[in-house]
């Protein structure tokens, strides 16, 4: 089912958003918005943007732009930040309240990004955020990892295509189009499979502590601990070799 989506790249111009070692949130959000928009357009979804260049509008002005364009959803892209570097890790999606299609979209985005390798921090209500409050369509704000966490930046950079594809897939699923026109094969490195979730979590925290982009997938009765989601098999092989040098028992799956 075709639809229309408004994509907002957070911050811009003289307002960089979060910064870390020369990296600026406004650059990551614009890159992500444009990449997701390109995938959606290839799949028949009409896309409009609040910005396509390094310019700044207030959140209220961005909501007004979205309202003038009209659409099924407004998605605002951001990168999170914490008081101390490498303090937190993961993706969360913010909504005005937990109801309706916006909640469905938020949950789909988090689920897809968790499959790529982000820790899923859940959906949070933020009724005070202007862009969520003033938009006349279902709106979500995606915090795509922490800008001042090195593991999240590594995942953002190395798996950028997969992240863009995952967000687009979540949008298409919410719009009622279950599959992308071009299916992608992702290679993942599995480090363990357990019937008890606590054992999987122990391994997960060990891997995250070593800055590996690890996550847990529930498959039937098993909790599988996997690392990365790579489009290129060579990248998966390099990750597997690195893990084996650390003493992990691994194999590559898709």
Short mmCIF file of C-alpha atoms in Angstrom, two decimals:
data_model
loop_
_atom_site.label_atom_id
_atom_site.label_comp_id
_atom_site.label_asym_id
_atom_site.label_seq_id
_atom_site.Cartn_x
_atom_site.Cartn_y
_atom_site.Cartn_z
CA UNK A 1 0.00 0.00 0.00
CA UNK A 2 1.52 3.33 -1.05
CA UNK A 3 1.58 6.22 1.36
CA UNK A 4 3.36 9.45 2.19
CA UNK A 5 5.95 9.98 4.91
CA UNK A 6 7.59 13.20 6.14
CA UNK A 7 11.22 12.77 7.21
CA UNK A 8 12.86 15.26 9.54
CA UNK A 9 16.65 15.40 10.01
CA UNK A 10 17.08 16.76 13.51
CA UNK A 11 18.96 20.03 14.17
CA UNK A 12 20.96 21.68 11.35
CA UNK A 13 22.78 24.88 10.45
CA UNK A 14 24.18 26.67 13.53
CA UNK A 15 22.44 24.16 15.83
CA UNK A 16 24.55 20.96 15.65
CA UNK A 17 22.72 18.96 18.30
CA UNK A 18 24.90 16.56 20.26
CA UNK A 19 28.65 16.59 19.54
CA UNK A 20 31.43 14.13 20.32
CA UNK A 21 35.07 14.27 19.22
CA UNK A 22 34.21 16.43 16.21
CA UNK A 23 31.14 14.42 15.26
CA UNK A 24 27.87 16.35 15.00
CA UNK A 25 24.37 15.00 15.37
CA UNK A 26 23.00 17.18 12.56
CA UNK A 27 25.24 15.41 10.01
CA UNK A 28 24.24 11.89 11.05
CA UNK A 29 20.53 12.74 11.06
CA UNK A 30 20.60 14.26 7.58
CA UNK A 31 22.52 11.33 6.16
CA UNK A 32 20.04 8.90 7.72
CA UNK A 33 16.92 10.79 6.63
CA UNK A 34 18.08 10.96 3.02
CA UNK A 35 19.06 7.27 2.93
CA UNK A 36 15.74 6.10 4.41
CA UNK A 37 13.85 8.39 2.05
CA UNK A 38 15.62 6.96 -0.99
CA UNK A 39 14.66 3.40 -0.01
CA UNK A 40 11.03 4.36 0.65
CA UNK A 41 10.75 6.13 -2.70
CA UNK A 42 12.07 3.03 -4.48
CA UNK A 43 9.23 1.14 -2.83
CA UNK A 44 6.48 3.47 -4.01
CA UNK A 45 6.15 5.69 -0.91
CA UNK A 46 5.97 9.44 -1.44
CA UNK A 47 8.56 11.23 0.71
CA UNK A 48 8.92 14.86 1.80
CA UNK A 49 11.70 16.31 3.93
CA UNK A 50 11.86 19.14 6.43
CA UNK A 51 15.42 19.76 5.24
CA UNK A 52 17.82 18.31 2.69
CA UNK A 53 20.72 20.67 3.43
CA UNK A 54 22.58 22.02 6.45
CA UNK A 55 19.94 24.58 7.47
CA UNK A 56 18.04 25.17 10.70
CA UNK A 57 14.34 25.50 11.46
CA UNK A 58 12.82 25.35 14.92
CA UNK A 59 10.91 22.19 15.91
CA UNK A 60 7.67 24.19 15.62
CA UNK A 61 8.59 25.30 12.09
CA UNK A 62 9.43 21.71 11.17
CA UNK A 63 6.04 20.55 12.44
CA UNK A 64 4.43 23.27 10.32
CA UNK A 65 6.37 22.11 7.25
CA UNK A 66 5.13 18.56 7.86
CA UNK A 67 1.56 19.74 8.36
CA UNK A 68 1.61 21.68 5.09
CA UNK A 69 2.94 18.65 3.23
CA UNK A 70 0.51 16.23 4.85
CA UNK A 71 1.22 12.53 5.14
CA UNK A 72 0.67 9.27 6.96
CA UNK A 73 3.60 9.69 9.34
CA UNK A 74 6.26 12.15 10.48
CA UNK A 75 9.61 10.62 11.50
CA UNK A 76 12.19 12.84 13.18
CA UNK A 77 15.75 11.45 13.28
CA UNK A 78 18.13 12.17 16.15
CA UNK A 79 21.16 10.70 17.94
CA UNK A 80 21.04 10.41 21.71
CA UNK A 81 23.64 11.68 24.20
CA UNK A 82 24.51 11.06 27.85
CA UNK A 83 26.34 13.07 30.53
CA UNK A 84 29.40 10.80 30.32
CA UNK A 85 30.92 9.22 27.20
CA UNK A 86 30.20 5.49 26.74
CA UNK A 87 27.70 5.60 29.61
CA UNK A 88 24.66 4.29 27.72
CA UNK A 89 23.98 2.38 24.51
CA UNK A 90 20.93 1.65 22.41
CA UNK A 91 18.02 2.98 20.40
CA UNK A 92 14.76 4.41 21.69
CA UNK A 93 11.80 5.96 19.92
CA UNK A 94 9.77 8.79 21.42
CA UNK A 95 6.04 9.42 20.94
CA UNK A 96 3.51 11.95 22.23
CA UNK A 97 1.62 9.11 23.88
CA UNK A 98 1.52 5.34 23.56
CA UNK A 99 -1.51 4.96 21.35
CA UNK A 100 -2.54 4.36 17.75
CA UNK A 101 -0.41 4.07 14.65
CA UNK A 102 2.47 6.10 16.08
CA UNK A 103 3.01 3.47 18.75
CA UNK A 104 2.88 0.69 16.16
CA UNK A 105 5.45 2.51 14.02
CA UNK A 106 7.71 3.20 17.02
CA UNK A 107 7.65 -0.44 18.10
CA UNK A 108 8.35 -1.62 14.54
CA UNK A 109 11.33 0.74 14.23
CA UNK A 110 12.81 -0.39 17.55
CA UNK A 111 12.34 -4.04 16.66
CA UNK A 112 14.01 -3.66 13.27
CA UNK A 113 16.94 -1.70 14.73
CA UNK A 114 17.36 -4.30 17.46
CA UNK A 115 17.75 -6.92 14.73
CA UNK A 116 20.55 -4.84 13.21
CA UNK A 117 22.41 -4.82 16.51
CA UNK A 118 21.18 -1.94 18.69
CA UNK A 119 20.05 -2.50 22.25
CA UNK A 120 16.29 -1.81 22.35
CA UNK A 121 15.61 0.79 25.05
CA UNK A 122 11.89 0.85 24.28
CA UNK A 123 9.25 3.40 23.35
CA UNK A 124 9.01 6.47 25.63
CA UNK A 125 6.27 9.08 25.98
CA UNK A 126 7.44 12.69 25.51
CA UNK A 127 4.31 14.89 25.28
CA UNK A 128 6.41 18.04 25.79
CA UNK A 129 8.42 17.70 22.58
CA UNK A 130 7.16 20.35 20.16
CA UNK A 131 7.58 18.36 16.94
CA UNK A 132 5.48 15.52 18.42
CA UNK A 133 2.94 17.82 20.01
CA UNK A 134 2.37 20.15 17.05
CA UNK A 135 2.27 17.67 14.17
CA UNK A 136 -1.18 16.81 12.83
CA UNK A 137 -0.19 13.28 11.82
CA UNK A 138 1.18 10.31 13.79
CA UNK A 139 4.76 11.31 14.67
CA UNK A 140 7.76 9.53 16.17
CA UNK A 141 11.24 10.71 17.11
CA UNK A 142 13.96 8.09 16.64
CA UNK A 143 17.09 8.28 18.81
CA UNK A 144 19.41 6.18 16.63
CA UNK A 145 22.01 5.25 19.22
CA UNK A 146 24.15 7.44 21.48
CA UNK A 147 26.45 9.89 19.71
CA UNK A 148 28.94 9.84 22.59
CA UNK A 149 29.11 6.04 22.82
CA UNK A 150 31.84 4.57 20.64
CA UNK A 151 30.11 1.19 20.18
CA UNK A 152 26.95 2.86 18.91
CA UNK A 153 28.92 5.04 16.50
CA UNK A 154 30.79 2.01 15.19
CA UNK A 155 27.50 0.22 14.61
CA UNK A 156 25.98 3.33 12.99
CA UNK A 157 28.92 3.66 10.59
CA UNK A 158 29.65 0.02 9.76
CA UNK A 159 25.99 -1.03 9.40
CA UNK A 160 24.61 2.24 8.03
CA UNK A 161 22.97 0.62 4.98
CA UNK A 162 21.38 -2.05 7.15
CA UNK A 163 20.12 0.59 9.61
CA UNK A 164 18.54 2.63 6.81
CA UNK A 165 16.97 -0.50 5.36
CA UNK A 166 15.66 -1.54 8.79
CA UNK A 167 13.91 1.78 9.39
CA UNK A 168 12.42 1.73 5.90
CA UNK A 169 11.24 -1.82 6.48
CA UNK A 170 9.50 -0.73 9.70
CA UNK A 171 7.72 2.08 7.85
CA UNK A 172 6.60 -0.22 5.05
CA UNK A 173 5.37 -2.79 7.56
CA UNK A 174 3.32 -0.14 9.36
CA UNK A 175 1.89 1.09 6.07
CA UNK A 176 0.81 -2.45 5.28
CA UNK A 177 3.55 -3.36 2.79
CA UNK A 178 5.21 -6.31 4.50
CA UNK A 179 8.20 -6.85 2.25
CA UNK A 180 10.69 -4.60 0.52
CA UNK A 181 10.87 -4.92 -3.24
CA UNK A 182 14.54 -5.88 -2.97
CA UNK A 183 15.17 -8.35 -0.18
CA UNK A 184 18.57 -8.10 1.51
CA UNK A 185 20.55 -11.01 2.96
CA UNK A 186 22.21 -10.17 6.26
CA UNK A 187 25.10 -12.20 7.66
CA UNK A 188 25.25 -12.47 11.46
CA UNK A 189 27.85 -14.00 13.77
CA UNK A 190 26.28 -16.24 16.41
CA UNK A 191 28.14 -16.76 19.68
CA UNK A 192 25.66 -18.84 21.63
CA UNK A 193 22.13 -20.25 21.92
CA UNK A 194 20.50 -20.90 25.30
CA UNK A 195 17.17 -22.09 26.60
CA UNK A 196 17.59 -19.90 29.69
CA UNK A 197 17.45 -16.18 28.99
CA UNK A 198 19.76 -15.40 31.94
CA UNK A 199 22.63 -17.32 30.31
CA UNK A 200 22.13 -15.44 27.04
CA UNK A 201 22.09 -12.12 28.92
CA UNK A 202 25.36 -12.98 30.68
CA UNK A 203 27.04 -13.54 27.32
CA UNK A 204 25.40 -10.43 25.86
CA UNK A 205 26.71 -8.16 28.62
CA UNK A 206 30.17 -9.67 28.27
CA UNK A 207 30.22 -8.88 24.54
CA UNK A 208 28.79 -5.38 25.02
CA UNK A 209 31.45 -4.74 27.63
CA UNK A 210 34.04 -5.42 24.92
CA UNK A 211 32.23 -2.98 22.57
CA UNK A 212 30.84 -5.66 20.24
CA UNK A 213 27.43 -4.80 18.67
CA UNK A 214 25.73 -7.80 20.26
CA UNK A 215 22.03 -8.52 20.77
CA UNK A 216 19.63 -11.34 21.63
CA UNK A 217 17.15 -12.89 19.20
CA UNK A 218 14.33 -15.13 20.46
CA UNK A 219 13.92 -18.11 18.13
CA UNK A 220 11.44 -20.71 19.34
CA UNK A 221 12.67 -21.97 22.71
CA UNK A 222 16.15 -20.54 22.29
CA UNK A 223 17.71 -17.17 23.08
CA UNK A 224 20.41 -16.64 20.46
CA UNK A 225 23.27 -14.23 21.06
CA UNK A 226 24.46 -12.71 17.79
CA UNK A 227 26.82 -9.95 16.73
CA UNK A 228 26.27 -7.56 13.80
CA UNK A 229 24.13 -7.78 10.70
CA UNK A 230 26.31 -7.48 7.63
CA UNK A 231 25.29 -7.20 3.99
CA UNK A 232 28.85 -8.12 2.96
CA UNK A 233 29.99 -11.64 3.90
CA UNK A 234 33.62 -10.50 4.19
CA UNK A 235 32.65 -8.11 7.00
CA UNK A 236 30.94 -10.95 8.86
CA UNK A 237 34.03 -13.12 8.42
CA UNK A 238 36.25 -10.39 9.86
CA UNK A 239 33.93 -10.04 12.84
CA UNK A 240 33.93 -13.81 13.38
CA UNK A 241 37.74 -13.88 13.28
CA UNK A 242 37.93 -11.08 15.85
CA UNK A 243 35.54 -12.90 18.16
CA UNK A 244 37.41 -16.17 17.84
CA UNK A 245 40.65 -14.42 18.76
CA UNK A 246 38.86 -13.41 21.96
CA UNK A 247 38.03 -17.06 22.65
CA UNK A 248 34.38 -17.13 21.55
CA UNK A 249 32.88 -20.13 19.78
CA UNK A 250 31.14 -18.76 16.68
CA UNK A 251 29.52 -19.48 13.35
CA UNK A 252 28.02 -17.30 10.63
CA UNK A 253 24.27 -17.41 10.00
CA UNK A 254 21.81 -15.41 7.87
#
